[in-house]
Coordinates of C-alpha atoms in Angstrom, one line a residue:
X506 CA 10.4 12.0 27.7
X507 CA 10.4 11.6 31.4
X508 CA 11.5 14.3 33.8
X509 CA 11.5 14.2 37.5
X510 CA 9.9 17.1 39.3
X511 CA 12.0 16.7 42.4
X512 CA 14.3 19.8 42.7
X513 CA 17.9 19.1 42.2
X514 CA 20.3 20.0 45.1
X515 CA 22.4 23.1 44.5
X516 CA 25.7 21.2 45.1
X517 CA 25.5 17.4 44.9
X518 CA 29.1 17.0 46.0
X519 CA 31.6 14.6 44.7
X520 CA 30.6 11.7 42.5
X521 CA 30.9 8.1 43.8
X522 CA 34.3 7.8 42.1
X523 CA 35.6 10.9 43.8
X524 CA 35.3 13.1 40.8
X525 CA 34.1 16.6 41.6
X526 CA 30.4 17.2 40.7
X527 CA 31.3 19.8 38.1
X528 CA 33.3 17.3 36.1
X529 CA 31.6 14.0 36.8
X530 CA 29.6 12.3 34.0
X531 CA 25.9 13.0 34.9
X532 CA 23.7 10.1 35.8
X533 CA 20.7 11.7 37.5
X534 CA 17.9 12.9 35.2
X535 CA 17.5 16.7 35.2
X536 CA 14.2 18.2 36.4
X537 CA 11.5 19.8 34.3
X538 CA 12.1 23.1 36.0
X539 CA 15.8 23.0 35.0
X540 CA 15.0 22.1 31.4
X541 CA 12.4 24.9 31.2
X542 CA 15.1 27.4 32.2
X543 CA 17.4 25.9 29.6
X544 CA 14.7 26.2 26.9
X545 CA 13.9 29.8 27.8
X546 CA 17.5 30.9 27.5
X547 CA 17.6 29.3 24.0
X548 CA 14.4 31.2 23.2
X549 CA 15.9 34.6 24.2
X550 CA 19.2 34.1 22.5
X551 CA 17.6 33.0 19.2
X552 CA 15.1 35.9 19.2
X553 CA 18.1 38.2 19.7
X554 CA 19.9 36.5 16.8
X555 CA 17.3 35.9 14.2
X556 CA 15.0 38.9 14.6
X557 CA 17.8 41.1 13.4
X558 CA 19.3 38.6 10.9
X559 CA 16.0 37.7 9.2
X560 CA 14.3 41.2 9.2
X561 CA 15.8 44.1 11.1
X562 CA 19.3 44.3 9.7
X563 CA 17.8 44.0 6.2
X564 CA 15.3 46.8 6.8
X565 CA 18.0 48.9 8.4
X566 CA 20.2 48.3 5.3
X567 CA 17.4 49.4 3.0
X568 CA 17.0 52.6 5.0
X569 CA 20.8 53.3 4.7
X570 CA 21.4 52.3 1.1
X571 CA 18.7 50.4 -0.7
X572 CA 20.8 49.9 -3.9
X573 CA 23.5 48.0 -1.9
X574 CA 21.2 46.3 0.7
X575 CA 22.4 42.7 -0.1
X576 CA 26.1 43.7 0.3
X577 CA 25.3 45.6 3.6
X578 CA 23.4 42.6 5.0
X579 CA 26.2 40.2 4.0
X580 CA 28.9 42.5 5.5
X581 CA 27.1 43.0 8.8
X582 CA 26.1 39.4 9.4
X583 CA 29.4 38.1 8.1
X584 CA 31.4 40.3 10.5
X585 CA 29.2 39.4 13.4
X586 CA 29.6 35.7 12.6
X587 CA 33.4 36.1 12.4
X588 CA 33.3 37.4 16.0
X589 CA 31.2 34.5 17.1
X590 CA 33.8 32.1 15.7
X591 CA 36.2 33.3 18.4
X592 CA 33.7 34.2 21.1
X593 CA 32.0 30.9 21.4
X594 CA 35.0 28.6 22.0
X595 CA 36.7 31.3 24.0
X596 CA 33.9 31.9 26.5
X597 CA 33.3 28.1 26.6
X598 CA 36.9 27.6 27.7
X599 CA 36.7 30.5 30.2
X600 CA 33.6 29.0 31.7
X601 CA 35.4 25.6 32.0
X602 CA 37.9 27.4 34.3
X603 CA 35.4 29.6 36.2
X604 CA 35.4 28.9 40.0
X605 CA 32.6 31.3 41.0
X606 CA 30.4 30.1 43.9
X607 CA 27.4 30.6 41.4
X608 CA 28.8 27.9 39.2
X609 CA 30.9 27.7 36.0
X610 CA 28.2 28.5 33.4
X611 CA 25.7 30.9 35.1
X612 CA 28.0 34.0 35.4
X613 CA 28.6 33.9 31.7
X614 CA 25.0 33.5 30.8
X615 CA 24.2 36.6 32.8
X616 CA 27.2 38.7 31.6
X617 CA 26.7 37.7 28.0
X618 CA 23.0 38.5 28.0
X619 CA 23.6 42.0 29.6
X620 CA 26.2 42.9 26.9
X621 CA 24.0 41.6 24.0
X622 CA 21.0 43.5 25.3
X623 CA 22.9 46.8 25.6
X624 CA 24.4 46.3 22.1
X625 CA 21.0 45.6 20.5
X626 CA 19.7 48.9 21.9
X627 CA 22.7 50.7 20.5
X628 CA 22.3 49.0 17.2
X629 CA 18.7 50.3 16.9
X630 CA 20.1 53.9 16.6
X631 CA 23.0 53.1 14.1
X632 CA 22.9 55.4 11.1
X633 CA 26.0 54.2 9.2
X634 CA 27.2 50.8 8.0
X635 CA 30.3 51.0 10.3
X636 CA 28.1 51.4 13.4
X637 CA 25.9 48.6 12.3
X638 CA 28.9 46.3 12.0
X639 CA 30.3 47.5 15.4
X640 CA 27.1 47.0 17.4
X641 CA 26.1 43.7 15.7
X642 CA 29.6 42.4 16.5
X643 CA 29.0 43.3 20.2
X644 CA 25.6 41.6 20.1
X645 CA 27.4 38.4 18.8
X646 CA 30.1 38.7 21.4
X647 CA 27.6 38.8 24.3
X648 CA 25.1 36.4 22.9
X649 CA 27.8 33.8 22.1
X650 CA 29.1 34.1 25.7
X651 CA 25.7 33.2 27.0
X652 CA 25.1 30.5 24.3
X653 CA 28.5 28.8 24.9
X654 CA 27.7 28.5 28.6
X655 CA 24.2 27.3 28.3
X656 CA 25.2 24.7 25.6
X657 CA 27.9 23.3 27.9
X658 CA 25.4 22.9 30.7
X659 CA 23.8 20.0 28.8
X660 CA 26.7 17.6 28.9
X661 CA 27.5 18.9 32.4
X662 CA 24.1 18.0 33.8
X663 CA 22.1 15.7 31.4
X664 CA 22.8 12.0 31.3
X665 CA 23.4 10.5 27.8
X666 CA 20.1 8.6 27.6
X667 CA 18.1 11.9 28.2
X668 CA 20.1 14.1 25.8
X669 CA 18.0 13.4 22.8
X670 CA 14.9 14.5 24.6
X671 CA 16.5 17.5 26.1
X672 CA 18.1 18.4 22.8
X673 CA 14.7 18.3 21.2
X674 CA 13.3 20.7 23.8
X675 CA 16.3 23.0 23.3
X676 CA 15.7 22.9 19.6
X677 CA 12.1 23.8 20.2
X678 CA 13.3 26.7 22.3
X679 CA 15.6 27.9 19.5
X680 CA 12.7 27.7 17.0
X681 CA 10.3 29.6 19.3
X682 CA 13.0 32.3 19.5
X683 CA 13.3 32.4 15.7
X684 CA 9.5 32.7 15.5
X685 CA 9.3 35.4 18.1
X686 CA 11.9 37.3 16.1
X687 CA 9.7 37.0 13.0
X688 CA 6.7 38.1 15.0
X689 CA 8.5 41.2 16.1
X690 CA 9.5 41.9 12.5
X691 CA 5.8 41.7 11.4
X692 CA 4.2 43.7 14.2
X693 CA 6.6 46.6 14.2
X694 CA 5.6 47.5 10.6
X695 CA 9.1 48.3 9.5
X696 CA 10.1 50.2 12.6
X697 CA 13.3 48.3 13.2
X698 CA 14.3 50.4 16.2
X699 CA 11.3 49.1 18.1
X700 CA 12.1 45.6 16.8
X701 CA 15.6 45.7 18.2
X702 CA 14.3 46.9 21.6
X703 CA 11.8 44.0 21.7
X704 CA 14.6 41.5 20.9
X705 CA 16.7 43.0 23.7
X706 CA 13.8 42.7 26.2
X707 CA 13.1 39.1 25.2
X708 CA 16.8 38.2 25.8
X709 CA 17.2 39.7 29.2
X710 CA 13.9 38.3 30.6
X711 CA 14.5 34.8 29.2
X712 CA 17.6 34.1 31.3
X713 CA 16.0 34.7 34.7
X714 CA 14.3 31.3 35.2
X715 CA 17.6 29.5 34.5
X716 CA 19.6 31.7 36.8
X717 CA 17.2 31.1 39.7
X718 CA 17.3 27.3 39.2
X719 CA 20.7 26.8 37.6
X720 CA 21.9 23.4 39.1
X721 CA 25.4 24.5 38.3
X722 CA 27.9 23.0 40.7
X723 CA 31.0 25.2 41.3
X724 CA 34.4 24.0 40.3
X725 CA 36.8 23.8 43.2
X726 CA 39.8 26.0 42.8
X727 CA 42.0 23.0 43.3
X728 CA 40.5 21.4 40.2
X729 CA 41.1 24.3 37.9
X730 CA 44.0 23.8 35.5
X731 CA 46.7 26.4 35.9
X732 CA 46.5 29.1 33.2
X733 CA 49.4 29.1 30.8
X734 CA 48.7 31.1 27.6
X735 CA 50.5 28.8 25.2
X736 CA 48.7 25.7 26.5
X737 CA 45.4 27.6 26.5
X738 CA 45.7 28.6 22.9
X739 CA 46.9 25.2 21.8
X740 CA 43.9 23.5 23.5
X741 CA 41.6 24.9 20.8
X742 CA 43.2 22.6 18.3
X743 CA 41.6 19.2 18.5
X744 CA 43.4 16.7 16.4
X745 CA 41.2 15.0 13.7
X746 CA 43.6 12.1 13.7
X747 CA 43.3 11.5 17.5
X748 CA 39.6 12.4 17.7
X749 CA 38.2 11.5 14.2
X750 CA 34.6 11.2 15.3
X751 CA 34.7 14.7 16.8
X752 CA 36.2 16.0 13.5
X753 CA 33.5 14.3 11.3
X754 CA 30.7 15.4 13.6
X755 CA 32.0 19.0 13.3
X756 CA 32.3 18.9 9.5
X757 CA 28.8 17.4 9.0
X758 CA 27.3 20.0 11.3
X759 CA 29.1 22.8 9.4
X760 CA 27.9 21.6 6.0
X761 CA 24.3 21.2 7.1
X762 CA 24.3 24.7 8.7
X763 CA 25.7 26.2 5.5
X764 CA 22.8 24.6 3.6
X765 CA 20.3 26.0 6.1
X766 CA 21.8 29.5 6.2
X767 CA 22.0 29.8 2.4
X768 CA 18.4 28.8 2.2
X769 CA 17.2 31.5 4.6
X770 CA 19.7 34.3 4.5
X771 CA 18.1 36.3 1.6
X772 CA 14.5 35.2 2.4
X773 CA 13.3 38.8 2.9
X774 CA 14.8 39.8 -0.5
X775 CA 13.6 36.6 -2.2
X776 CA 10.0 37.4 -1.2
X777 CA 10.4 41.1 -2.1
X778 CA 12.3 40.9 -5.4
X779 CA 11.4 37.4 -6.9
X780 CA 8.0 36.5 -5.5
X781 CA 6.9 40.2 -5.4
X782 CA 5.2 39.6 -2.1
X783 CA 3.2 42.6 -1.1
X784 CA 4.4 42.5 2.5
X785 CA 7.8 40.7 2.7
X786 CA 8.1 40.9 6.5
X787 CA 4.6 39.3 6.9
X788 CA 5.7 36.7 4.4
X789 CA 8.8 35.9 6.5
X790 CA 6.6 35.5 9.5
X791 CA 4.3 33.1 7.7
X792 CA 7.2 31.0 6.4
X793 CA 8.9 31.1 9.8
X794 CA 5.7 30.0 11.4
X795 CA 5.3 27.0 9.2
X796 CA 9.0 26.2 9.7
X797 CA 8.7 26.6 13.5
X798 CA 5.6 24.4 13.9
X799 CA 7.3 21.6 11.9
X800 CA 10.6 22.0 13.8
X801 CA 8.8 21.8 17.2
X802 CA 6.9 18.7 16.2
X803 CA 9.8 16.7 14.8
X804 CA 12.3 17.9 17.4
X805 CA 10.2 16.7 20.4
X806 CA 9.4 13.4 18.5
X807 CA 12.8 12.5 17.1
X808 CA 14.9 13.4 20.2
X809 CA 13.1 10.9 22.6
X810 CA 12.7 8.4 19.8
X811 CA 16.5 8.4 19.3
X812 CA 17.0 8.0 23.1
X813 CA 14.7 5.0 23.1
X814 CA 16.4 3.3 20.2
X815 CA 19.9 4.3 21.4
X816 CA 20.7 5.4 17.8
X817 CA 21.7 8.8 16.4
X818 CA 23.2 8.4 12.9
X819 CA 20.1 7.3 11.0
X820 CA 18.2 10.3 12.3
X821 CA 21.0 12.7 11.4
X822 CA 21.5 11.3 7.9
X823 CA 17.8 11.3 7.1
X824 CA 17.1 14.8 8.5
X825 CA 20.2 16.2 6.6
X826 CA 18.8 14.9 3.3
X827 CA 15.4 16.4 4.1
X828 CA 17.0 19.8 4.7
X829 CA 18.7 19.6 1.3
X830 CA 15.4 18.8 -0.3
X831 CA 14.0 22.1 1.0
X832 CA 16.6 24.0 -1.0
X833 CA 15.7 22.1 -4.2
X834 CA 12.0 22.9 -3.6
X835 CA 12.8 26.6 -3.4
X836 CA 15.0 26.3 -6.5
X837 CA 12.5 24.7 -8.8
X838 CA 9.2 26.1 -7.5
X839 CA 10.0 29.8 -7.1
X840 CA 6.4 30.8 -6.3
X841 CA 4.6 31.5 -3.0
X842 CA 3.2 28.0 -2.7
X843 CA 6.6 26.5 -3.4
X844 CA 8.0 28.7 -0.6
X845 CA 5.3 27.4 1.8
X846 CA 6.1 23.8 1.0
X847 CA 9.9 24.5 1.2
X848 CA 9.5 26.1 4.6
X849 CA 7.6 23.0 5.8
X850 CA 10.2 20.6 4.5
X851 CA 13.0 22.6 6.0
X852 CA 11.2 22.5 9.4
X853 CA 10.7 18.8 9.3
X854 CA 14.4 18.2 8.6
X855 CA 15.9 20.8 10.9
X856 CA 13.8 19.9 13.9
X857 CA 14.9 16.2 13.9
X858 CA 18.5 17.3 13.0
X859 CA 18.8 19.8 15.9
X860 CA 17.6 17.4 18.5
X861 CA 19.5 14.3 17.5
X862 CA 22.7 15.8 16.1
X863 CA 23.1 17.7 19.3
X864 CA 22.9 14.5 21.4
X865 CA 25.4 12.9 19.0
X866 CA 27.8 15.7 19.4
X867 CA 27.8 15.5 23.2
X868 CA 28.8 11.9 22.9
X869 CA 32.0 12.6 20.9
X870 CA 33.5 15.2 23.2
X871 CA 37.1 14.4 24.0
X872 CA 37.4 15.4 27.7
X873 CA 35.0 16.2 30.6
X874 CA 37.1 19.1 31.8
X875 CA 36.9 20.8 28.5
X876 CA 33.2 20.5 27.7
X877 CA 32.6 24.2 27.5
X878 CA 35.5 24.8 25.1
X879 CA 34.8 21.7 23.0
X880 CA 31.1 22.6 22.7
X881 CA 32.2 26.1 21.8
X882 CA 34.3 24.6 19.0
X883 CA 31.3 22.6 17.9
X884 CA 29.3 25.8 17.9
X885 CA 31.8 27.3 15.5
X886 CA 30.1 24.9 13.0
X887 CA 26.9 26.9 13.7
X888 CA 28.6 30.3 13.4
X889 CA 31.1 29.8 10.6
X890 CA 28.3 29.2 8.1
X891 CA 27.0 32.7 8.9
X892 CA 30.3 33.9 7.4
X893 CA 30.4 31.5 4.4
X894 CA 26.7 31.4 3.6
X895 CA 26.1 35.2 3.1
X896 CA 29.2 35.4 0.9
X897 CA 28.2 32.4 -1.2
X898 CA 24.7 33.7 -1.4
X899 CA 25.9 37.1 -2.5
X900 CA 28.0 35.5 -5.3
X901 CA 25.3 33.2 -6.4
X902 CA 22.6 35.9 -6.5
X903 CA 24.7 38.6 -8.0
X904 CA 27.0 36.8 -10.4
X905 CA 26.1 33.1 -10.9
X906 CA 22.5 32.7 -11.9
X907 CA 20.5 34.2 -9.1
X908 CA 18.3 32.4 -6.6
X909 CA 18.2 29.2 -8.7
X910 CA 21.9 28.8 -8.3
X911 CA 21.7 29.8 -4.6
X912 CA 19.2 27.1 -3.6
X913 CA 20.8 24.3 -5.7
X914 CA 24.2 25.0 -4.2
X915 CA 22.6 24.9 -0.7
X916 CA 21.1 21.5 -1.4
X917 CA 24.3 20.0 -2.7
X918 CA 26.2 21.1 0.4
X919 CA 23.5 19.7 2.6
X920 CA 23.6 16.3 0.9
X921 CA 27.4 16.2 1.5
X922 CA 26.7 16.8 5.2
X923 CA 24.3 13.7 5.2
X924 CA 26.9 11.5 3.4
X925 CA 29.8 12.2 5.8
X926 CA 27.8 11.2 8.9
X927 CA 28.6 7.6 8.1
X928 CA 32.2 8.3 9.0
X929 CA 31.4 8.6 12.7
X930 CA 32.2 5.2 14.3
X931 CA 31.7 5.5 18.1
X932 CA 28.0 6.4 18.0
X933 CA 25.4 4.2 16.3

């Protein structure tokens, strides 16, 4: 992928057709420095998300009530995900309308990171399930405000033929964040209070490079759509009849993310209770490390490759099928070596998927003025599985056959996500 090292001007002014810079379709390649800032924000947000989800909330649940640890983990993560369902499109829409001289997206990146950092520190001291739910919901509120804004910055500033490459690097940042969360889980030796503090520190530090080189043109007040509550609420409904490609892209992303979340949500407990791993947190780190390496390799390869070919769908279909194969591996080979292979397969599939599907999604957005809100709605397809997957996982493990049922169900759902990609017509 080629990136110019020439610094972008802070306010490029109106586009050639008279469209304000904040709303114009981008045509100039973004710089390496800007992409680095974008990647680091993704690192921090995902460390703040997945350190707690994969390790610390589970450890905290064991400390509060070991007998009901699965139910506590599902409740806390499910409630937090429910908050994100509203927060992501809401803050995306608010950022669309922001007229700050610092730009539309940057103020929300900063404010969201500050809120999430404070909530992580508060969560570290929670001694009841109710407080865990409250503070994790606040983490989700703040982190999703930042994530909605930074996601919308890509279609704002990155031209179409560079989006696969930038999407691959963003996916690499997400994966590094997940890996950092797992490293925190392993090094704190069960002291989840320190783990939460490390996640909070990683988040707040990660946003600084982007804020100092944000390339975020302000929206002129004359261009802001007047706020009318009814119209604002109705704008969150995007007709699948009028915009079918957007609807199919949303559905396929939802299904693939359900598959992914179901595969990993009980990983700590799977290692502890089924594989009898002597150090489950270290096991999570090992599997996450394998997953992360494969994600980073396939993301940075598949994204630019897709840009060069000008095609998205074959990559998305193939990678979705590979993700499903990871669930089948975990189902039929419930041993440590099987888990190692499954983690590698999941990483291969999800790296390519994150890079190329993200580029595909930016090409089916209905309106330039609503990029933040529409990307927020797309991000619901990332968040909603965090509600469905823990609930489905709890039912599968507790009532319907255990981890075999869990992983097979995940694979079937992932394969459906692969099949429905063919319904998207406007993108090759």
